[in-house]
Short mmCIF file of C-alpha atoms in Angstrom, two decimals:
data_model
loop_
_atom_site.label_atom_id
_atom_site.label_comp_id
_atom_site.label_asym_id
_atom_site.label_seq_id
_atom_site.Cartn_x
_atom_site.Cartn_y
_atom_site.Cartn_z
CA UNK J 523 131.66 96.81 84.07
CA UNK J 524 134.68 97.92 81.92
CA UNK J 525 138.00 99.12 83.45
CA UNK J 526 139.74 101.63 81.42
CA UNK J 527 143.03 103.51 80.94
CA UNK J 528 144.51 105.91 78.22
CA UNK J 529 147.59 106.81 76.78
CA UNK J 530 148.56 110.01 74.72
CA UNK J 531 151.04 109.30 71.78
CA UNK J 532 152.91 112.00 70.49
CA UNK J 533 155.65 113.19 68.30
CA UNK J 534 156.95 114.56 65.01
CA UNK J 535 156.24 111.89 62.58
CA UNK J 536 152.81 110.40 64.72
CA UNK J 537 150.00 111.41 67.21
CA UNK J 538 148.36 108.63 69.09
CA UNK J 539 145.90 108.25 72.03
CA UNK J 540 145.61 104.63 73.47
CA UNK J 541 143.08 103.79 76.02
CA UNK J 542 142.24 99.67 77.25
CA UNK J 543 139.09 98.86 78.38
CA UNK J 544 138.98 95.50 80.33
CA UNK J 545 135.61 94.03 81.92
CA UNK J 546 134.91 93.25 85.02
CA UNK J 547 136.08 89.51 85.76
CA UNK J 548 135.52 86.33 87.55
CA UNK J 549 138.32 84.08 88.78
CA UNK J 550 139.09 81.85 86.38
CA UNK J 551 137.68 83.87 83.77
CA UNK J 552 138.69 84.76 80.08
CA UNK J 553 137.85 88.04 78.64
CA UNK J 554 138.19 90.35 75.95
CA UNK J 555 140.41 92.95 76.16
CA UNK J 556 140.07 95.79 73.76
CA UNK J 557 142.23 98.84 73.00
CA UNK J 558 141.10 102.23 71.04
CA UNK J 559 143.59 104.20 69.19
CA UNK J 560 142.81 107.54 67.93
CA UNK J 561 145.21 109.15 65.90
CA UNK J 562 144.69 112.44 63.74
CA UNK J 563 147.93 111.95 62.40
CA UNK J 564 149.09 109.00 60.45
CA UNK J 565 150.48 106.11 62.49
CA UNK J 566 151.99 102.90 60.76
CA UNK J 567 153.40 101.29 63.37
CA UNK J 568 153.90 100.74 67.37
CA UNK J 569 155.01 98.86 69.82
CA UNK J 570 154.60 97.89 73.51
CA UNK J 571 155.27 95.39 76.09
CA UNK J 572 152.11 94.36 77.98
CA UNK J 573 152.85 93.29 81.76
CA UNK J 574 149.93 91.46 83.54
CA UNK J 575 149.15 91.00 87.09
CA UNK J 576 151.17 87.59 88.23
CA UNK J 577 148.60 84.20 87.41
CA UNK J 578 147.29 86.48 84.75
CA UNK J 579 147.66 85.45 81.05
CA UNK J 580 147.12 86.13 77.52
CA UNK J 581 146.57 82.36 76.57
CA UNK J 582 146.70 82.32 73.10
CA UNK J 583 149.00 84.49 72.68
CA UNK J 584 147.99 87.06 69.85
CA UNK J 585 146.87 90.24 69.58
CA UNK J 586 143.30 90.75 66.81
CA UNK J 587 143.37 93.56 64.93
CA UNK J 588 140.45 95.27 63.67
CA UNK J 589 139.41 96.31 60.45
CA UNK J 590 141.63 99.34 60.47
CA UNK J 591 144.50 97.51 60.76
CA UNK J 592 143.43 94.81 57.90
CA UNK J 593 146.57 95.40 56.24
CA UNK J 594 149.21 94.98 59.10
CA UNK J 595 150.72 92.03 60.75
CA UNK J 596 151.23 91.73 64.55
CA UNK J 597 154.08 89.54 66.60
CA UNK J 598 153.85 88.79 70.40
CA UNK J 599 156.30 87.28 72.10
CA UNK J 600 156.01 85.86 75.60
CA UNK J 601 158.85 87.06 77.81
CA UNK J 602 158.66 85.10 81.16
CA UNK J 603 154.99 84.51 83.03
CA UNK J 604 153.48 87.84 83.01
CA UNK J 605 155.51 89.89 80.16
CA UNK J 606 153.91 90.25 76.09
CA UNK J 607 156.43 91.95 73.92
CA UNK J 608 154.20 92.86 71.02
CA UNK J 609 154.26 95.03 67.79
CA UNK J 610 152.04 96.07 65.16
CA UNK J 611 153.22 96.91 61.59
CA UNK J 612 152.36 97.06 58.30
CA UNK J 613 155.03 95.44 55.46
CA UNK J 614 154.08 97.92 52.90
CA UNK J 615 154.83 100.97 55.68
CA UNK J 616 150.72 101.34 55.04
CA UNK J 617 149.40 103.93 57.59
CA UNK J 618 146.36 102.58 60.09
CA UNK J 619 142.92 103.04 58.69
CA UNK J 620 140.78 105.79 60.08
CA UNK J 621 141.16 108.72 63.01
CA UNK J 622 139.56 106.63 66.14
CA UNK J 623 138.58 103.56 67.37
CA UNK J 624 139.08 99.64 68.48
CA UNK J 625 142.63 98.73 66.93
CA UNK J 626 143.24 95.61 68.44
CA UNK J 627 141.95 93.19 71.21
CA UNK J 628 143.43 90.78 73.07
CA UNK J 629 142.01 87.38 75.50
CA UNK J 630 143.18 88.31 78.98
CA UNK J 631 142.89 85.10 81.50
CA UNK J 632 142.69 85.50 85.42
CA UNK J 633 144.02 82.72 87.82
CA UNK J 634 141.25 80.48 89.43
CA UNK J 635 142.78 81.71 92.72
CA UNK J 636 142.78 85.41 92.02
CA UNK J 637 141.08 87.45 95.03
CA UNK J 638 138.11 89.82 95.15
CA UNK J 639 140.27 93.45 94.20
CA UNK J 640 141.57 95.64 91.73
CA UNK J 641 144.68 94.39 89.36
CA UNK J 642 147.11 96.58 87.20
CA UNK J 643 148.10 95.91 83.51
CA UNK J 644 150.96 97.76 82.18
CA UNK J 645 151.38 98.81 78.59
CA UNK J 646 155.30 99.88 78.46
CA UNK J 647 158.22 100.52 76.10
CA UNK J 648 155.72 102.65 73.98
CA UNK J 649 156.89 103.19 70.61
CA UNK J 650 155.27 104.31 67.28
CA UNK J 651 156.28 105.55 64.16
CA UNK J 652 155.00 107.25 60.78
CA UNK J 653 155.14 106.96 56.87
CA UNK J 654 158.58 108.75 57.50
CA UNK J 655 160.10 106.19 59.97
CA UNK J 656 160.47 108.16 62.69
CA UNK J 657 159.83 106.71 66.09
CA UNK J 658 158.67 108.31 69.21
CA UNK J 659 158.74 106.69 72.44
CA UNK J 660 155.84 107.58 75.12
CA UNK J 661 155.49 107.72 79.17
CA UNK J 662 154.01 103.68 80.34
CA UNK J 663 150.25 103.76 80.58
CA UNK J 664 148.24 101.62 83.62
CA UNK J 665 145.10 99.56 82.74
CA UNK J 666 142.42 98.71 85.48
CA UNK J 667 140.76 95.05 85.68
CA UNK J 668 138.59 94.09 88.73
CA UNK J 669 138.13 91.08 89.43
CA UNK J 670 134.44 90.26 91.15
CA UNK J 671 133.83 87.06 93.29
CA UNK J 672 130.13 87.04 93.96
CA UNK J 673 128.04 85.59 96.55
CA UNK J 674 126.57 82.27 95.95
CA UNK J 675 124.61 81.44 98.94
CA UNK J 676 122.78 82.53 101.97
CA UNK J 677 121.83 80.54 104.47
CA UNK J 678 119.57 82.21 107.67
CA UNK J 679 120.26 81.10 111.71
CA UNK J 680 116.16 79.66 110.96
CA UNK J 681 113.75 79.43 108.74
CA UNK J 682 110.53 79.60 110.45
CA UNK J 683 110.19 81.57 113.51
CA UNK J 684 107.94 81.98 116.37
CA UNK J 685 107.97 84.69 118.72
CA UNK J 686 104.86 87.15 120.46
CA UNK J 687 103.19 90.81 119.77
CA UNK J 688 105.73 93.31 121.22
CA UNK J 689 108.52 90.78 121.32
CA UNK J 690 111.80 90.95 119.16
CA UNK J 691 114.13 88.09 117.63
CA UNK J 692 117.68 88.20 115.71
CA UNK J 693 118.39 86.17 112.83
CA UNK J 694 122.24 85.35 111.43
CA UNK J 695 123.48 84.80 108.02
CA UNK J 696 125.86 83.29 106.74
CA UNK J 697 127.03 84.71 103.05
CA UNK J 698 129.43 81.97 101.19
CA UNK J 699 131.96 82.44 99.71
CA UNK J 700 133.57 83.97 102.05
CA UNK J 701 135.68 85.63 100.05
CA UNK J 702 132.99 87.19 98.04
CA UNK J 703 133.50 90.94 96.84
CA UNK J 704 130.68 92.21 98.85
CA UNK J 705 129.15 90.20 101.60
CA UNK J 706 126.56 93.02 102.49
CA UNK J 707 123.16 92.05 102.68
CA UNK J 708 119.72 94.22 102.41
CA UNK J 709 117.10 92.75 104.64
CA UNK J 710 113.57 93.29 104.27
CA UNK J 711 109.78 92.63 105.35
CA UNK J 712 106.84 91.46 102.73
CA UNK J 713 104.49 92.39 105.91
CA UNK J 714 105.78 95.37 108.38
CA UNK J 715 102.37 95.35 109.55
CA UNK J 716 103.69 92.17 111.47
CA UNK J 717 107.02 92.12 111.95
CA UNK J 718 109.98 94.63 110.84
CA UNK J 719 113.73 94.02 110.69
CA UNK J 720 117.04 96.59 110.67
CA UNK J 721 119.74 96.12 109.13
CA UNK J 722 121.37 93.91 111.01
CA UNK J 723 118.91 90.97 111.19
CA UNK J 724 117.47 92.18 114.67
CA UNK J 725 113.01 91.57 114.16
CA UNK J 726 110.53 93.58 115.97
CA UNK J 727 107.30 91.97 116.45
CA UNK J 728 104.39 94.49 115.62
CA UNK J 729 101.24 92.80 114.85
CA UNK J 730 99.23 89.37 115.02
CA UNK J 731 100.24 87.11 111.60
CA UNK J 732 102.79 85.89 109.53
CA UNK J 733 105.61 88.10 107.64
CA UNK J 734 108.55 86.86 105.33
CA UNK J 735 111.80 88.19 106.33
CA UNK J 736 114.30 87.92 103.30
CA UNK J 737 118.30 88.56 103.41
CA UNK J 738 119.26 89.83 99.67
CA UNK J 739 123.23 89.67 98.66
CA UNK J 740 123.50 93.63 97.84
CA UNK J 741 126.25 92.45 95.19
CA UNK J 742 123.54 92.40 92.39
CA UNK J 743 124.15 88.28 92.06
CA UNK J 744 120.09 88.08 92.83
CA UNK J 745 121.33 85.46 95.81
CA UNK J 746 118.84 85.56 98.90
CA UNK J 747 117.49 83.43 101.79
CA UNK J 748 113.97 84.09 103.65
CA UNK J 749 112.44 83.65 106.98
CA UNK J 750 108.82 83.02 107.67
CA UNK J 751 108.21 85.02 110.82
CA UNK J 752 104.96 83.67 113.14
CA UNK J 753 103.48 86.65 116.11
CA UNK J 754 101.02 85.89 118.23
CA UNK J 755 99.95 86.83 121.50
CA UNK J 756 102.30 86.39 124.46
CA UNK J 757 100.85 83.78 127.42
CA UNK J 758 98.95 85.23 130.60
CA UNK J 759 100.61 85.88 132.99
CA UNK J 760 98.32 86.78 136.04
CA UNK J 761 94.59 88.53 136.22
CA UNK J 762 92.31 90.68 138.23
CA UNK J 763 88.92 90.93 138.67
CA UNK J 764 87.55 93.94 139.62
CA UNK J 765 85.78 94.31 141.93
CA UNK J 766 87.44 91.78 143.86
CA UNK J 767 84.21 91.93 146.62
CA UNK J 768 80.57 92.96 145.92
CA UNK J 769 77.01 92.63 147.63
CA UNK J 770 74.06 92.75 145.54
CA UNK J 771 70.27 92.54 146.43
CA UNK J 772 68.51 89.31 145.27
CA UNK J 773 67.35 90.17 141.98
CA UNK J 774 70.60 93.20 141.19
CA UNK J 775 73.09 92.53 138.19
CA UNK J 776 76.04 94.04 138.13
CA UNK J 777 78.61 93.46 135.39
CA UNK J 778 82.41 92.42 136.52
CA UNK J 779 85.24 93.20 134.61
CA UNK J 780 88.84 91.01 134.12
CA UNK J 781 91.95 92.19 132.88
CA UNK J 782 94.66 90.04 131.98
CA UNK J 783 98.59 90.77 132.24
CA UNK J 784 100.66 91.55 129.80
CA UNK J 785 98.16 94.06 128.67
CA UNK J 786 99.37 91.95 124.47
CA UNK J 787 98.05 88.81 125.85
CA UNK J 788 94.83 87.60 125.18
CA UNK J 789 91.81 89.26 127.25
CA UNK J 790 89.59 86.59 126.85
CA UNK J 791 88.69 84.93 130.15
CA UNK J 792 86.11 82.27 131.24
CA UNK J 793 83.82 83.15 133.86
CA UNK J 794 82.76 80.53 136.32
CA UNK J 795 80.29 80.59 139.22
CA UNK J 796 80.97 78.39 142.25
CA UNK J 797 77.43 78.63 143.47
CA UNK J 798 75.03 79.86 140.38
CA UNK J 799 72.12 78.57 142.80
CA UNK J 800 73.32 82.09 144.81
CA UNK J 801 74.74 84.08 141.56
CA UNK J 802 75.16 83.06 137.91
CA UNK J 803 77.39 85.18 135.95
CA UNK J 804 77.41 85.06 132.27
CA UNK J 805 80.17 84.66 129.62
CA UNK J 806 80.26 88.84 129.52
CA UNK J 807 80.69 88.53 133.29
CA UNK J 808 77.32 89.81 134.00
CA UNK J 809 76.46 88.47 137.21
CA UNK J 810 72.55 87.76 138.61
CA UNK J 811 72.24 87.98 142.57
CA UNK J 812 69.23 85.20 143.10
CA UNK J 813 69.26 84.22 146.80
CA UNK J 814 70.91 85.11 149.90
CA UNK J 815 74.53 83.52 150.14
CA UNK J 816 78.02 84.25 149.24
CA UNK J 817 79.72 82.45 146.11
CA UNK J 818 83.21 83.96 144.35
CA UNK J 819 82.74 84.08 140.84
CA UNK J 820 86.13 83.11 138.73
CA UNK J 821 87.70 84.74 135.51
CA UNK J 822 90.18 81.95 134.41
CA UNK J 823 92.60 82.79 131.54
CA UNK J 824 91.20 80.68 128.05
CA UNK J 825 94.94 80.18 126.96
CA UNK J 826 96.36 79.11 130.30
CA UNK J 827 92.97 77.97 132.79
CA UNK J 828 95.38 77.70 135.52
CA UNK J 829 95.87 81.64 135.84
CA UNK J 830 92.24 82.86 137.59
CA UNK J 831 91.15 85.16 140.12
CA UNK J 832 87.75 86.07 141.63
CA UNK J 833 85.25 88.11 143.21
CA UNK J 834 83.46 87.59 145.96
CA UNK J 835 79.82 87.74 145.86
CA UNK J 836 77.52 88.23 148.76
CA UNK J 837 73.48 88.17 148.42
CA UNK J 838 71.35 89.60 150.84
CA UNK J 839 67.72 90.07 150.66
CA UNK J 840 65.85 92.87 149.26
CA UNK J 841 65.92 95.22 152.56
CA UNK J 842 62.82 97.78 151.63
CA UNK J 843 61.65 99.38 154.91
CA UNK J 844 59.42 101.84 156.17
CA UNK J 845 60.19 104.11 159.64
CA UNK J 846 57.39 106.24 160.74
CA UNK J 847 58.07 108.76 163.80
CA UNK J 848 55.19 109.92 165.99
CA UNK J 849 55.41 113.53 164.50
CA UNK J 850 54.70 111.88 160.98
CA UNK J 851 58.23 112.01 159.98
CA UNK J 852 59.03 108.94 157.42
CA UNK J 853 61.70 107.01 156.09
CA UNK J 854 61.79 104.56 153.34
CA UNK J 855 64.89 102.39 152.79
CA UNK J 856 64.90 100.69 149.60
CA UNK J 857 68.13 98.80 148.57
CA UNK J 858 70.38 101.80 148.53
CA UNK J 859 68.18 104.76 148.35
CA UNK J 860 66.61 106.42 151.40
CA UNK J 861 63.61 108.46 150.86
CA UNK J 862 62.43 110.80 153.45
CA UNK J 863 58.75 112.51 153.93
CA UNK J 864 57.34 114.49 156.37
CA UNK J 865 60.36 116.97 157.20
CA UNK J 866 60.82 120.92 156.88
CA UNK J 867 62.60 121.85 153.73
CA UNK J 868 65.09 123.53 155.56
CA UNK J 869 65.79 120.35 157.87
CA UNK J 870 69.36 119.00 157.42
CA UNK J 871 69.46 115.10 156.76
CA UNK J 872 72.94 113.69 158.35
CA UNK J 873 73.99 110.41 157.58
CA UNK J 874 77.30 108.83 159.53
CA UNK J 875 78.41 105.40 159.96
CA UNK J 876 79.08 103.69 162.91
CA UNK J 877 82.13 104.82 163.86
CA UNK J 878 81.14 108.86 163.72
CA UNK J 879 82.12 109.61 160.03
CA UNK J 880 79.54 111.88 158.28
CA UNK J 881 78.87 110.04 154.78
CA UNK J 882 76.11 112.92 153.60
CA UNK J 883 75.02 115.83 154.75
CA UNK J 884 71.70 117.44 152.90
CA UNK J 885 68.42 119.05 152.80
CA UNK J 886 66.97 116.83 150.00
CA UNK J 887 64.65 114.05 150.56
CA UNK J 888 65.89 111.64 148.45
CA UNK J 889 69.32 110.08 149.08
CA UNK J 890 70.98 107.52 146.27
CA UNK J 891 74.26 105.47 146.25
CA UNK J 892 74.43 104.95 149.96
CA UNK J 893 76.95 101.60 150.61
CA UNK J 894 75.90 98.17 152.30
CA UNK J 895 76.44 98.84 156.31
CA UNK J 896 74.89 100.20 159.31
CA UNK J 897 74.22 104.07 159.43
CA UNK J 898 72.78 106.48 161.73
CA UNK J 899 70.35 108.93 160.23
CA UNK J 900 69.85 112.72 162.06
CA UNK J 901 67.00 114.62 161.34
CA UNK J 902 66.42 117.57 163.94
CA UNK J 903 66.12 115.57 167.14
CA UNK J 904 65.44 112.66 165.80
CA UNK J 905 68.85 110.08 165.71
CA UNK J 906 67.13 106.77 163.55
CA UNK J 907 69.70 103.18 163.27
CA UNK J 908 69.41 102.12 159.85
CA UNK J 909 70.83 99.28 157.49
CA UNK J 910 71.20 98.83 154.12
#
């Protein structure tokens, strides 16, 4: 990065235009220094008296000329720490080579101690002359130089990281030196999928696997520290088993289902009979009614066993039955489907439990889905006990 300032030069017997361009520096860096002159009239000679920033110096102490001033001589002479009186002239009054470009350079020094920031040199006492000897003095002309401390090392709050799905984490830096130029830092994922991250080091857990968070000095140096960032599922907490009661036929299946809180944690459960003499369940939760009894079959949590809950299980025996009525009226109970025969098709079928409650009300003859209990079926005059 060059810093640059220009002059304009002007007057009867010359015409200059001085600019200084100055790179970007380090503490306790040298550098070159150049400065341009253009000058569409001819210029012999100048002077100036360079003033640098204090614990700046020009340690050698000399200007270089370029080739278009092969033919002059230069003096500079130190006045104090900071202060370069210096001229350029020519002993034969020969005029500088050329309309533009680099006239002379010069090694500018900063301090090892210098501070991230901007710093001011100051070419003044501008003074040039022509062929005729005339001299012309000019308004003092400011030169930029930055000086760039850059960051050297990052180093995270962790390296390795372990947190669950739907979770979130924070990581710190810290960016030495600390008086660096630009401490910023750009923070990214190599998985997003995973695991994301703002700006300000603050991770959001997205998705089961591994993603590498890295902090990147934004100063260009190419510095950078990295993360690795483990998800996984968060623990069980509790789980339900629905239904949590059930009553199946010798012989029925019926299939249970578990669901395990936080809804992120892992839904894989073990399924456990107490009795699988009365009812076996499988590892789907399918459950076999084989004799009469009650048993509670268990869902336990695979990634913490001592989170469960159950259902209870009763068996009963297969309850077919056959009513007949001595006007040929007949009713069939089957598990929990009542078939009726024998009836006008306009005769209403009531069903109500014990205490009153209608549960159905129809003319068909076939009624399905009828609950385990005790039920009272009316059929025109005739009130028949039931259970199923």
């Amino acid at each position: 990065m060059l810093c640059a300032a220009a002059f304009l030069l002007t007057g009867g017997a010359a015409h200059a235009e001085l600019s200084a361009e100055i790179p970007t520096m380090l503490p306790g860096e040298t550098t070159e220094a150049s400065v341009n002159v253009s000058n569409p009239a001819e210029t012999t000679a100048m002077q100036f008296t360079i003033t640098l920033p204090e614990g700046f110096t020009i340690p050698d102490g000399k200007l270089t000329l370029t080739e278009r001033a092969s033919g002059h001589s230069t003096e500079v002479n130190a006045k104090g720490d900071s202060q370069y009186k210096c001229v350029i002239y020519s002993a034969s009054n020969t005029p500088i080579d050329g309309t533009s470009g680099a006239l002379f350079s010069f090694r500018l020094q900063a301090p090892a101690s210098a501070k991230s920031g901007d710093y001011t040199v100051l070419f003044s006492g501008i003074r040039f002359s022509g062929p005729d000897g005339k001299e012309t003095s000019e308004p003092d002309v400011k030169a930029s130089v930055r000086i760039f401390i850059p960051v050297e090392s990052i180093s995270l709050s962790s390296t390795e990281v372990e947190i669950t799905k739907g979770s979130s984490a924070t990581l710190t830096a810290t960016v030495l030196p600390e008086n660096a130029t630009d401490r910023s830092l750009n923070w990214t994922s190599d998985n997003t999928g995973v695991a994301t991250v703002d700006a300000s080091g603050n991770i959001t857990a997205n998705g089961i696997g591994i993603a590498t968070i890295t902090a990147t000095a934004a100063d260009g140096s190419g510095v950078s520290a990295s993360c690795i960032i483990n998800v996984g599922l968060p623990s069980a907490e509790s789980v339900s088993v629905e239904p949590a009661e059930l009553t199946l036929y010798t012989g029925e299946t019926t299939t249970l289902k578990a669901t395990v809180a936080p809804e992120e944690a892992s839904q894989e459960v073990e399924w456990i009979s107490d009795d699988p003499e009365t009812a076996r369940v499988t590892q789907d939760g399918l459950v076999t009614a084989l004799r009469e009894g009650m048993t509670p079959i268990w869902a336990r949590c695979k990634d913490n066993p001592e989170i469960s809950a159950c259902c209870m299980v009763t068996v009963t025996e297969d309850n077919a039955v056959e009513i007949n009525t001595a006007d040929n009226l007949n009713i069939k109970i089957e598990r929990n489907e009542i078939t009726i025969s024998g009836k006008d098709a306009e005769s209403v079928v009531q069903i109500t439990d014990m205490e009153g409650r209608i549960i159905c009300r129809t003319k068909e003859s076939v009624v399905r889905g009828i609950d385990h209990g005790v039920y009272i079926i009316t059929i025109d005059n005739h009130q028949i006990k039931i259970r199923i």
